[in-house]
GROMACS .gro file of N, CA and C in nm:
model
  462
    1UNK      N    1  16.275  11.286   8.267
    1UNK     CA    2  16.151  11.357   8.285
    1UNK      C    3  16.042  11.300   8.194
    2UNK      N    4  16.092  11.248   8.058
    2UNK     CA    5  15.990  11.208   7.976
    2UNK      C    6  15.883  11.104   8.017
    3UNK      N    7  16.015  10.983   8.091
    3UNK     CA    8  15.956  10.889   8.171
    3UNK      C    9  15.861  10.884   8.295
    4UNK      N   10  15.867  10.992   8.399
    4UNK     CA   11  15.786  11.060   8.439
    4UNK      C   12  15.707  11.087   8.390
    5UNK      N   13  15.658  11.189   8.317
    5UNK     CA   14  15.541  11.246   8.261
    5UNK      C   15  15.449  11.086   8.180
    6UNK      N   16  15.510  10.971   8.123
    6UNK     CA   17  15.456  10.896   8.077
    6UNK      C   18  15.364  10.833   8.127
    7UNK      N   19  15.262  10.736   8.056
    7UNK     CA   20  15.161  10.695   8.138
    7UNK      C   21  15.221  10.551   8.202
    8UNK      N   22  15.303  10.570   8.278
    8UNK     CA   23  15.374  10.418   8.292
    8UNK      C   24  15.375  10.403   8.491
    9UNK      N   25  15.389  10.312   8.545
    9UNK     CA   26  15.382  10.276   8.701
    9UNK      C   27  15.439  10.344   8.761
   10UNK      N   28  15.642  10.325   8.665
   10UNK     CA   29  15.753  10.385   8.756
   10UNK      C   30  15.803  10.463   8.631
   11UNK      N   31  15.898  10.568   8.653
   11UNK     CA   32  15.936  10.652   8.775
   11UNK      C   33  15.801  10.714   8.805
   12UNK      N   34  15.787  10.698   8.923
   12UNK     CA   35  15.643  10.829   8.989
   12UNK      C   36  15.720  10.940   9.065
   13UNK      N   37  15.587  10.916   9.199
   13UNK     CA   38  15.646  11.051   9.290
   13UNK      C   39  15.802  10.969   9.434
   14UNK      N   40  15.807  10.880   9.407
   14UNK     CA   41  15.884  10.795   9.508
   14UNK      C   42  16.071  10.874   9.402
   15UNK      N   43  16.058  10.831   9.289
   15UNK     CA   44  16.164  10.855   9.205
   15UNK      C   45  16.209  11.031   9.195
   16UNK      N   46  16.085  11.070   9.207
   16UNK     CA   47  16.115  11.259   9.184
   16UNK      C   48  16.141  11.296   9.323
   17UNK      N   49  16.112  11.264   9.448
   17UNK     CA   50  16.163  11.232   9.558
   17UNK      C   51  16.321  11.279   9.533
   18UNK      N   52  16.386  11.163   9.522
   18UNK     CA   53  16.515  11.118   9.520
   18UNK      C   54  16.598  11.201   9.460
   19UNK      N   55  16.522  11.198   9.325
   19UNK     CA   56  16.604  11.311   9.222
   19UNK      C   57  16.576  11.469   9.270
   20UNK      N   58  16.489  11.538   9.294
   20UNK     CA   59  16.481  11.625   9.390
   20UNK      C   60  16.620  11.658   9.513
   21UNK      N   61  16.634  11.545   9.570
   21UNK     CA   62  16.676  11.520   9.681
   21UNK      C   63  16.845  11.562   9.622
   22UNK      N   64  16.840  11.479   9.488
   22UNK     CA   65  17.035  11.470   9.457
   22UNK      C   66  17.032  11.610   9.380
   23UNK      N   67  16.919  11.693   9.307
   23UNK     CA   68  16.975  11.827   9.280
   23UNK      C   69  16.973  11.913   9.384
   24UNK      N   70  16.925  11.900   9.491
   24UNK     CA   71  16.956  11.950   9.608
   24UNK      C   72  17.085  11.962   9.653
   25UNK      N   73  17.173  11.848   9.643
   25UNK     CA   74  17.270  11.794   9.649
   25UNK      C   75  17.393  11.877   9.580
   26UNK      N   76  17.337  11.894   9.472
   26UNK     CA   77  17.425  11.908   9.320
   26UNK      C   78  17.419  12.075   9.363
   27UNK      N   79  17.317  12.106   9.432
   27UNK     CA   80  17.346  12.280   9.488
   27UNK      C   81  17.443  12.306   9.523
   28UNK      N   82  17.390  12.250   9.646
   28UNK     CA   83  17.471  12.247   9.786
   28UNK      C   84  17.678  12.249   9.694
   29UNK      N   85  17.655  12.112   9.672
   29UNK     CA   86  17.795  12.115   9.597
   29UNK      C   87  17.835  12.227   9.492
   30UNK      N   88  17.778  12.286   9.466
   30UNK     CA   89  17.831  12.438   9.359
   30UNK      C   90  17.892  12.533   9.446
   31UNK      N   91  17.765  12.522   9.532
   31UNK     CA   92  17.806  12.638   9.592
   31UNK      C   93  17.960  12.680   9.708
   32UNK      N   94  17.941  12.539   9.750
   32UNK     CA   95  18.094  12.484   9.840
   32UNK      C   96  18.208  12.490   9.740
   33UNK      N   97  18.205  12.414   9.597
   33UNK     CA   98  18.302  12.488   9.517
   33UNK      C   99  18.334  12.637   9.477
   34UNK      N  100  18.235  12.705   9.505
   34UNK     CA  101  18.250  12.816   9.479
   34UNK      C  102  18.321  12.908   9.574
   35UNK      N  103  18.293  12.850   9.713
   35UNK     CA  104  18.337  12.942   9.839
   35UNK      C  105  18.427  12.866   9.853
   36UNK      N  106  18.503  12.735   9.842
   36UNK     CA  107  18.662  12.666   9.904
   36UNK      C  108  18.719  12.766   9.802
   37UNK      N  109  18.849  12.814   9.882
   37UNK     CA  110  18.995  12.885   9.796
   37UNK      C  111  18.953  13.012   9.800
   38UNK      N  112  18.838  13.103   9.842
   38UNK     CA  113  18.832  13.218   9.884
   38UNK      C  114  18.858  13.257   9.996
   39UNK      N  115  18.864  13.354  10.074
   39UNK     CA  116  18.894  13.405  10.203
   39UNK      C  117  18.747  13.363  10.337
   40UNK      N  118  18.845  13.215  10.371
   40UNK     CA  119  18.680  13.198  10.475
   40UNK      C  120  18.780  13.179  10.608
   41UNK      N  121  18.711  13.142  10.729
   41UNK     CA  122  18.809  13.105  10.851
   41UNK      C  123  18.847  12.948  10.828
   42UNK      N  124  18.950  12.893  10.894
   42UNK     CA  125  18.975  12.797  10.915
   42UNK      C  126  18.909  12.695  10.891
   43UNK      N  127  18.794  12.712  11.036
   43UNK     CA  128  18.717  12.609  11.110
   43UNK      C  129  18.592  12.571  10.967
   44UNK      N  130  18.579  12.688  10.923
   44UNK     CA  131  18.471  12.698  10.836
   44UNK      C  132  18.536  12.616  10.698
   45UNK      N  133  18.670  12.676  10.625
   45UNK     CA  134  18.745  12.603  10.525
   45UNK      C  135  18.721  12.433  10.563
   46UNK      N  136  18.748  12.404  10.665
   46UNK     CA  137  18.738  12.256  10.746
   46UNK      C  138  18.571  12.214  10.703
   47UNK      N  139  18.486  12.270  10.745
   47UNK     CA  140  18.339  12.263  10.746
   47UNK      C  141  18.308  12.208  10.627
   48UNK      N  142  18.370  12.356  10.540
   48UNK     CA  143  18.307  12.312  10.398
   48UNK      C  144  18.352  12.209  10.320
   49UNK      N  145  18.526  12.165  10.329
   49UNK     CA  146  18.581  12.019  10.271
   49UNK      C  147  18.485  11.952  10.322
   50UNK      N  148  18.482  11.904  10.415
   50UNK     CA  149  18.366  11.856  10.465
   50UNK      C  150  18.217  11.799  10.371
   51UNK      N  151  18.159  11.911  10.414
   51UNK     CA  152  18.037  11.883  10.337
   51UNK      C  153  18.034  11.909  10.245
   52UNK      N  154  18.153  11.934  10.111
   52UNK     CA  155  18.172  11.904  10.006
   52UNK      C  156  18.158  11.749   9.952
   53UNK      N  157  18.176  11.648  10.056
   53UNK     CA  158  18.231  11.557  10.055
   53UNK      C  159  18.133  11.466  10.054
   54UNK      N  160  18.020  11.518  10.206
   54UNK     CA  161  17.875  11.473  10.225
   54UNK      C  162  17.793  11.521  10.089
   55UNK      N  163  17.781  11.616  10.053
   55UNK     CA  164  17.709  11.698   9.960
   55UNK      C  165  17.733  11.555   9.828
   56UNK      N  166  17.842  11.581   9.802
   56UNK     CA  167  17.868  11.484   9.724
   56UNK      C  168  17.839  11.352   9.684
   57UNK      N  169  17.849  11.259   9.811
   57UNK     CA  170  17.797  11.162   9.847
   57UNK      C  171  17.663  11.106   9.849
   58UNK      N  172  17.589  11.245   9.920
   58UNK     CA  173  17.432  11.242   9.880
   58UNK      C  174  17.419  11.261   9.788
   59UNK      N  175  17.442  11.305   9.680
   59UNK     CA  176  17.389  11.309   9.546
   59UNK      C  177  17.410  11.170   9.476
   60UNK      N  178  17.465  11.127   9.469
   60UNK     CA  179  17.473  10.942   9.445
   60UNK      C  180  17.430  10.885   9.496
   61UNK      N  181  17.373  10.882   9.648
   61UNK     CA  182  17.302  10.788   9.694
   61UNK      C  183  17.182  10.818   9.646
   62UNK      N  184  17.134  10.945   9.625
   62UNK     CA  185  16.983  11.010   9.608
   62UNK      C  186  16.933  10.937   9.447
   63UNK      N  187  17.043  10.960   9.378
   63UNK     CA  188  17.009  10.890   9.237
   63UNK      C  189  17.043  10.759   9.217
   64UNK      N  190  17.101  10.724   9.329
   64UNK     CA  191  17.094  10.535   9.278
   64UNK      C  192  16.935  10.504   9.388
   65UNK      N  193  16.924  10.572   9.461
   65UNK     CA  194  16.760  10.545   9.580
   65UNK      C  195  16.639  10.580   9.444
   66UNK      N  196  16.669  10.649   9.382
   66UNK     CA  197  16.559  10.677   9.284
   66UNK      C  198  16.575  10.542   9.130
   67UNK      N  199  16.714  10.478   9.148
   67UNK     CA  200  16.697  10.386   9.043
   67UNK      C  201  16.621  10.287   9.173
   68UNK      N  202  16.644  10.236   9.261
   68UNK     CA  203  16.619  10.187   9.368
   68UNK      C  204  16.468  10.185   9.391
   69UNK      N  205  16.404  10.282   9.377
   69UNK     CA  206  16.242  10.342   9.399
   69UNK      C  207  16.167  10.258   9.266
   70UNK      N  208  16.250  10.309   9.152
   70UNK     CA  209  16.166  10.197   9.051
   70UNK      C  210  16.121  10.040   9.065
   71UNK      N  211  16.249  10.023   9.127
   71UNK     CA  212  16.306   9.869   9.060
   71UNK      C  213  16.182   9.830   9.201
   72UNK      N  214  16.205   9.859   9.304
   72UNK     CA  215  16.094   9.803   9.422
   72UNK      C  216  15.996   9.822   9.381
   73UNK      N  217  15.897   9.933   9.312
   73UNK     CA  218  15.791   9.933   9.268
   73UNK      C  219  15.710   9.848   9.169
   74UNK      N  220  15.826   9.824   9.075
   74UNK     CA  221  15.757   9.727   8.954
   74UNK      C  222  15.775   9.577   9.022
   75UNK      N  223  15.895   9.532   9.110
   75UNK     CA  224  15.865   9.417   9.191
   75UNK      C  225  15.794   9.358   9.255
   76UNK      N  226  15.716   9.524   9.301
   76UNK     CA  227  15.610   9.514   9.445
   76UNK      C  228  15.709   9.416   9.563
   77UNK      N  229  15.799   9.512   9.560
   77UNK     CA  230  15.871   9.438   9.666
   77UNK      C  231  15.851   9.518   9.796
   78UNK      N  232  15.739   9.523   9.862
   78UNK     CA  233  15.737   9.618  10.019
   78UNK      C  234  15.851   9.677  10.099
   79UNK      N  235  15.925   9.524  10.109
   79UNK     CA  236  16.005   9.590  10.212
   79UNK      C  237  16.112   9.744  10.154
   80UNK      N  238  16.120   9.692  10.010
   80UNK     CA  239  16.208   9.801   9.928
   80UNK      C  240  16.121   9.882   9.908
   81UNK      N  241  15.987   9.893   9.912
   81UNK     CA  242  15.874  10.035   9.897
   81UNK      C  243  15.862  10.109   9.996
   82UNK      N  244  15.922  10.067  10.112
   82UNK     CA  245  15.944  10.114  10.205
   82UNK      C  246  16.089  10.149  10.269
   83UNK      N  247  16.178  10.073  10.254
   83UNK     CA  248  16.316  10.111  10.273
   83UNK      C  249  16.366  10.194  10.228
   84UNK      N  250  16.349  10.229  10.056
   84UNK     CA  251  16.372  10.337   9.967
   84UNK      C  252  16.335  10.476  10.081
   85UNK      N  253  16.204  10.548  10.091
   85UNK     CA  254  16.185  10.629  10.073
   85UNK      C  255  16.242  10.698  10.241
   86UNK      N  256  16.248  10.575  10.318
   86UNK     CA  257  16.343  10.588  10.431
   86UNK      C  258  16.414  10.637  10.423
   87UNK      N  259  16.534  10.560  10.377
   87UNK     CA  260  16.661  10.634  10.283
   87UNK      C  261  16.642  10.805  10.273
   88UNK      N  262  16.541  10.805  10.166
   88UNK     CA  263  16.579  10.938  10.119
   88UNK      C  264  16.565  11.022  10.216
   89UNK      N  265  16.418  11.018  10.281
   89UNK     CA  266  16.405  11.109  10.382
   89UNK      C  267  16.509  11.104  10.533
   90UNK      N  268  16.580  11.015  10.527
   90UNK     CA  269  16.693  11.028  10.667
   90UNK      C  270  16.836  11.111  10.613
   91UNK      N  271  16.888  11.061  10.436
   91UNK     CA  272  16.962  11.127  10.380
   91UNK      C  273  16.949  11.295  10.386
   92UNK      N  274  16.802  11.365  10.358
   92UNK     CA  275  16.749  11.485  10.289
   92UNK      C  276  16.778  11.521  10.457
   93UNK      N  277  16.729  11.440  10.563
   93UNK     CA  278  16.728  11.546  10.702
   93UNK      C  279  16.862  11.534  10.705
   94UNK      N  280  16.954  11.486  10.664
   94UNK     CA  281  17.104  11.540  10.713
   94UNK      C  282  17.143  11.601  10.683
   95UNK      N  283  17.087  11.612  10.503
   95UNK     CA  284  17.182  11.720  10.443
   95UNK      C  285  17.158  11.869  10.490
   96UNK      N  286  17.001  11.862  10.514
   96UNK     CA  287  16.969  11.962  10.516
   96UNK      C  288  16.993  12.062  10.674
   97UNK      N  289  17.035  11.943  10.760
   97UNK     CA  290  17.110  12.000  10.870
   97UNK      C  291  17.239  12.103  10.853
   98UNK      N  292  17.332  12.076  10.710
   98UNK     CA  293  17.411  12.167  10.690
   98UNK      C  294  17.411  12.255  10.634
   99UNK      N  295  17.303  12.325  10.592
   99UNK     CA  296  17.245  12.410  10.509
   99UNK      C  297  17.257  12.529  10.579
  100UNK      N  298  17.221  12.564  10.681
  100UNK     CA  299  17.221  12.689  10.786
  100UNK      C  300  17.380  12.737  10.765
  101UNK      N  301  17.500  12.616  10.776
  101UNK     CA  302  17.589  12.694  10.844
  101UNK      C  303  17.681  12.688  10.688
  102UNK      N  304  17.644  12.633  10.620
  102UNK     CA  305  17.688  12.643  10.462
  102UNK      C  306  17.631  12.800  10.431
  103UNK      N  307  17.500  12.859  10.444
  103UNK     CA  308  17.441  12.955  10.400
  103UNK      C  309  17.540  13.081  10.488
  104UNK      N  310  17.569  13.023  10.585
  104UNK     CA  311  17.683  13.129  10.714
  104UNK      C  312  17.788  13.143  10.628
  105UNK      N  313  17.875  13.011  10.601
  105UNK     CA  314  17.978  13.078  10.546
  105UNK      C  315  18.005  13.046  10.380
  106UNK      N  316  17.905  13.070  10.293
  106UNK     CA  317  17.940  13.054  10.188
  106UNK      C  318  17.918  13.141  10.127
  107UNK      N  319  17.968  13.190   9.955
  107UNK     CA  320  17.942  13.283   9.902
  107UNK      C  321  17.810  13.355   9.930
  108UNK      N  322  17.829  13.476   9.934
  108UNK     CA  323  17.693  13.524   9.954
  108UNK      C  324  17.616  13.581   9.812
  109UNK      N  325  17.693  13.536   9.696
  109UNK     CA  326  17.624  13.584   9.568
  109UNK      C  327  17.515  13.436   9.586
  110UNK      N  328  17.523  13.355   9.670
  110UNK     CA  329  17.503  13.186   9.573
  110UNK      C  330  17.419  13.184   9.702
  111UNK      N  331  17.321  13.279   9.803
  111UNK     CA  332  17.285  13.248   9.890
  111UNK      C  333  17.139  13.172   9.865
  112UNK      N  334  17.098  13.215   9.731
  112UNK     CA  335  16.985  13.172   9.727
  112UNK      C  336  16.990  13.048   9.656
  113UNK      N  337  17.023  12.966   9.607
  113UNK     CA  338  17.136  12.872   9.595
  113UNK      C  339  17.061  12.788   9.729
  114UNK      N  340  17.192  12.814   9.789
  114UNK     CA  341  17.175  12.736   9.954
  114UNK      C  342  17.013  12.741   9.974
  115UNK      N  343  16.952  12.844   9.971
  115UNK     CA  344  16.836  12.863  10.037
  115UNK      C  345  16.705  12.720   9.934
  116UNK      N  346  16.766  12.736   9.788
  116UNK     CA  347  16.692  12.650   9.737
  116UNK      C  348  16.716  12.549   9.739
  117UNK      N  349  16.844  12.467   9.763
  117UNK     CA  350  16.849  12.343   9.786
  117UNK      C  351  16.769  12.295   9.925
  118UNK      N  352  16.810  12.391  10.030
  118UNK     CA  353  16.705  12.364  10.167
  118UNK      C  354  16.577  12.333  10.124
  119UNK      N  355  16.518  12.434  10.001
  119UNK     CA  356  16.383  12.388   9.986
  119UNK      C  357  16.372  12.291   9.921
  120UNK      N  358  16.458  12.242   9.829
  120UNK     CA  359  16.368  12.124   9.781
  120UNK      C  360  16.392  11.966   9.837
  121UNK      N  361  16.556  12.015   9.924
  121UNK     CA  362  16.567  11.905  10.097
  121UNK      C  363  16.436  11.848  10.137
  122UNK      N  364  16.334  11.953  10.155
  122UNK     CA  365  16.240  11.984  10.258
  122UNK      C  366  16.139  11.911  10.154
  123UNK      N  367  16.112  11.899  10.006
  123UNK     CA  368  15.986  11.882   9.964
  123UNK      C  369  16.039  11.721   9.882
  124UNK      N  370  16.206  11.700   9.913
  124UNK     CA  371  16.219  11.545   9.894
  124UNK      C  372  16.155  11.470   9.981
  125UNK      N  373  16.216  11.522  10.136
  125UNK     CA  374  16.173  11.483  10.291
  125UNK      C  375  16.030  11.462  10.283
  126UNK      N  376  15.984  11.556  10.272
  126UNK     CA  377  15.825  11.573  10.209
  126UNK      C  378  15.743  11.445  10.143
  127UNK      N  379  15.790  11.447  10.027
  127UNK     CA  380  15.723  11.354   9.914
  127UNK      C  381  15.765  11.189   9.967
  128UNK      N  382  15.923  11.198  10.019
  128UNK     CA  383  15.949  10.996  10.076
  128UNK      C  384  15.817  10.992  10.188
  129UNK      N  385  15.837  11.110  10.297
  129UNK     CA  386  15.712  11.052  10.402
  129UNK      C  387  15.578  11.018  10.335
  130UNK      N  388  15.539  11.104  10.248
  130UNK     CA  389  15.430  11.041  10.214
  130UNK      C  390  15.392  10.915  10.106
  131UNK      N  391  15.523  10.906  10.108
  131UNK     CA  392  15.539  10.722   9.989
  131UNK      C  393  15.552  10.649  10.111
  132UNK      N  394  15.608  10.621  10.222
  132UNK     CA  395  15.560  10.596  10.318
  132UNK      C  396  15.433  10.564  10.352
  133UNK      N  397  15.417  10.696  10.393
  133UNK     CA  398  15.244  10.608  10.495
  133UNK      C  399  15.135  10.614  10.328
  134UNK      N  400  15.141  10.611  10.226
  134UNK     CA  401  15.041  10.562  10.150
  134UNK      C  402  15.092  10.408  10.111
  135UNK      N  403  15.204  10.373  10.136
  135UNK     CA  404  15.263  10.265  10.113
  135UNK      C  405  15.188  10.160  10.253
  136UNK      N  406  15.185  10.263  10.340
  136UNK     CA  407  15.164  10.167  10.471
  136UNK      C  408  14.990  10.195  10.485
  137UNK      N  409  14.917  10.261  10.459
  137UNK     CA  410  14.774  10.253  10.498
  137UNK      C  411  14.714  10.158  10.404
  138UNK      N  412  14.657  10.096  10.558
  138UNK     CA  413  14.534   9.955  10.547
  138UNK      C  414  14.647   9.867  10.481
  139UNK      N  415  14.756   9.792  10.517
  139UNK     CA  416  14.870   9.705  10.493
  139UNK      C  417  14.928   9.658  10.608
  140UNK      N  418  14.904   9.601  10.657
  140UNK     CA  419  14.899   9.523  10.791
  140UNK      C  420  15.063   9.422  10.768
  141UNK      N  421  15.072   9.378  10.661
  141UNK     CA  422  15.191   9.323  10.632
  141UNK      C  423  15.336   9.430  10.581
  142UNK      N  424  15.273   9.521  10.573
  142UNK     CA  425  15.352   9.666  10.551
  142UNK      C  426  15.418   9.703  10.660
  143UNK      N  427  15.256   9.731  10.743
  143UNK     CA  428  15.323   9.765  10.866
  143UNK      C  429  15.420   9.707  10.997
  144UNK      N  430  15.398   9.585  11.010
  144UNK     CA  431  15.484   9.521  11.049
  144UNK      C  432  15.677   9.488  10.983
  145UNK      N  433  15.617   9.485  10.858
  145UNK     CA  434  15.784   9.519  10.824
  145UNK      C  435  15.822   9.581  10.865
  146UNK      N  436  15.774   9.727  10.804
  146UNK     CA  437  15.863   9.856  10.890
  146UNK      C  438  15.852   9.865  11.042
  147UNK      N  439  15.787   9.831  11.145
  147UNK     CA  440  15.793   9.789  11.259
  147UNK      C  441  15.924   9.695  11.294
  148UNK      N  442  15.943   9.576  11.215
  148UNK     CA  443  16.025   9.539  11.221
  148UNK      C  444  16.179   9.582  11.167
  149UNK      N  445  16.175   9.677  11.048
  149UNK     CA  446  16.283   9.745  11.017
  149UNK      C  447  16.345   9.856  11.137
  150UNK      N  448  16.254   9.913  11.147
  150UNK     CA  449  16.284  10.037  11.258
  150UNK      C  450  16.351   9.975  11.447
  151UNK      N  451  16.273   9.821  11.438
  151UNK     CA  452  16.334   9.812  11.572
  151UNK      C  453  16.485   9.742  11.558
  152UNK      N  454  16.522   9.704  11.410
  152UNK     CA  455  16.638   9.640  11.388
  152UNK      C  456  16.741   9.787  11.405
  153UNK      N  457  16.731   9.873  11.376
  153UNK     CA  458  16.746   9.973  11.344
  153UNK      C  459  16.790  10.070  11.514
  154UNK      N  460  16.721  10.032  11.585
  154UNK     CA  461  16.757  10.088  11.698
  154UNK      C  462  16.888  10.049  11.814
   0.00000   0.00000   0.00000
């Protein structure tokens, strides 16, 4: 955080993004420990190993995308000023796809929990799109990368 607040290039808003994104993560994962080994159904016990697993996962990718966010920035490496925040925001819409049915069957002391990791899912998702298109307005060589990333991609 210190580094943040400093008057320095990187970490900015591309890096709080990310990290945002992996305590989101680090929720999500409490709260799934908290509800596996209590009385849930099956399908749902299944669910939550599960996205214990994803939950998990995203939180490491979210904080190595935010060491990731620096290192492209001080490079001025585009295609990584732009790949990064991709990342986060395709990571944050997945996780946050399991959020509804995590909030269904998980503790209900820890609901708000769930409910806050959704939100700050939503204001990682948030903050990569707009490292994005300020990354891409009036960048003509920008834009064609990611033109070209996205159709590799399809």
């Amino acid at each position: 955080m210190n580094d943040v607040s400093a008057r320095t290039p990187a970490p900015g808003g591309g890096s709080v993004a990310a990290l945002t994104c992996a305590s989101a993560a680090a929720l999500l994962a409490m709260v799934i420990r908290f509800t596996l080994g209590k009385k849930v159904q099956r399908a749902d016990q299944r669910f939550l190993e599960q996205a214990l697993k994803v939950s998990c996962a995203a939180q490491r990718t979210f904080l190595r995308l935010c060491d990731e966010d620096c290192a492209a920035f001080l490079a001025r490496d585009m295609r990584r000023a732009l790949a990064v925040p991709r990342a986060v925001a395709a990571e944050a819409l997945r996780l946050i796809g399991l959020c509804p049915r995590i909030a269904a069957c998980g503790n209900p002391s820890l609901a708000s929990d769930t409910a806050i990791a959704a939100a700050l899912l939503e204001a990682g998702f948030a903050g990569a799109c707009w490292n994005i298109e300020v990354n891409l307005k009036g960048k003509k060589k920008a834009r064609a990368i990611l033109s070209g990333y996205t159709a590799r991609k399809k």
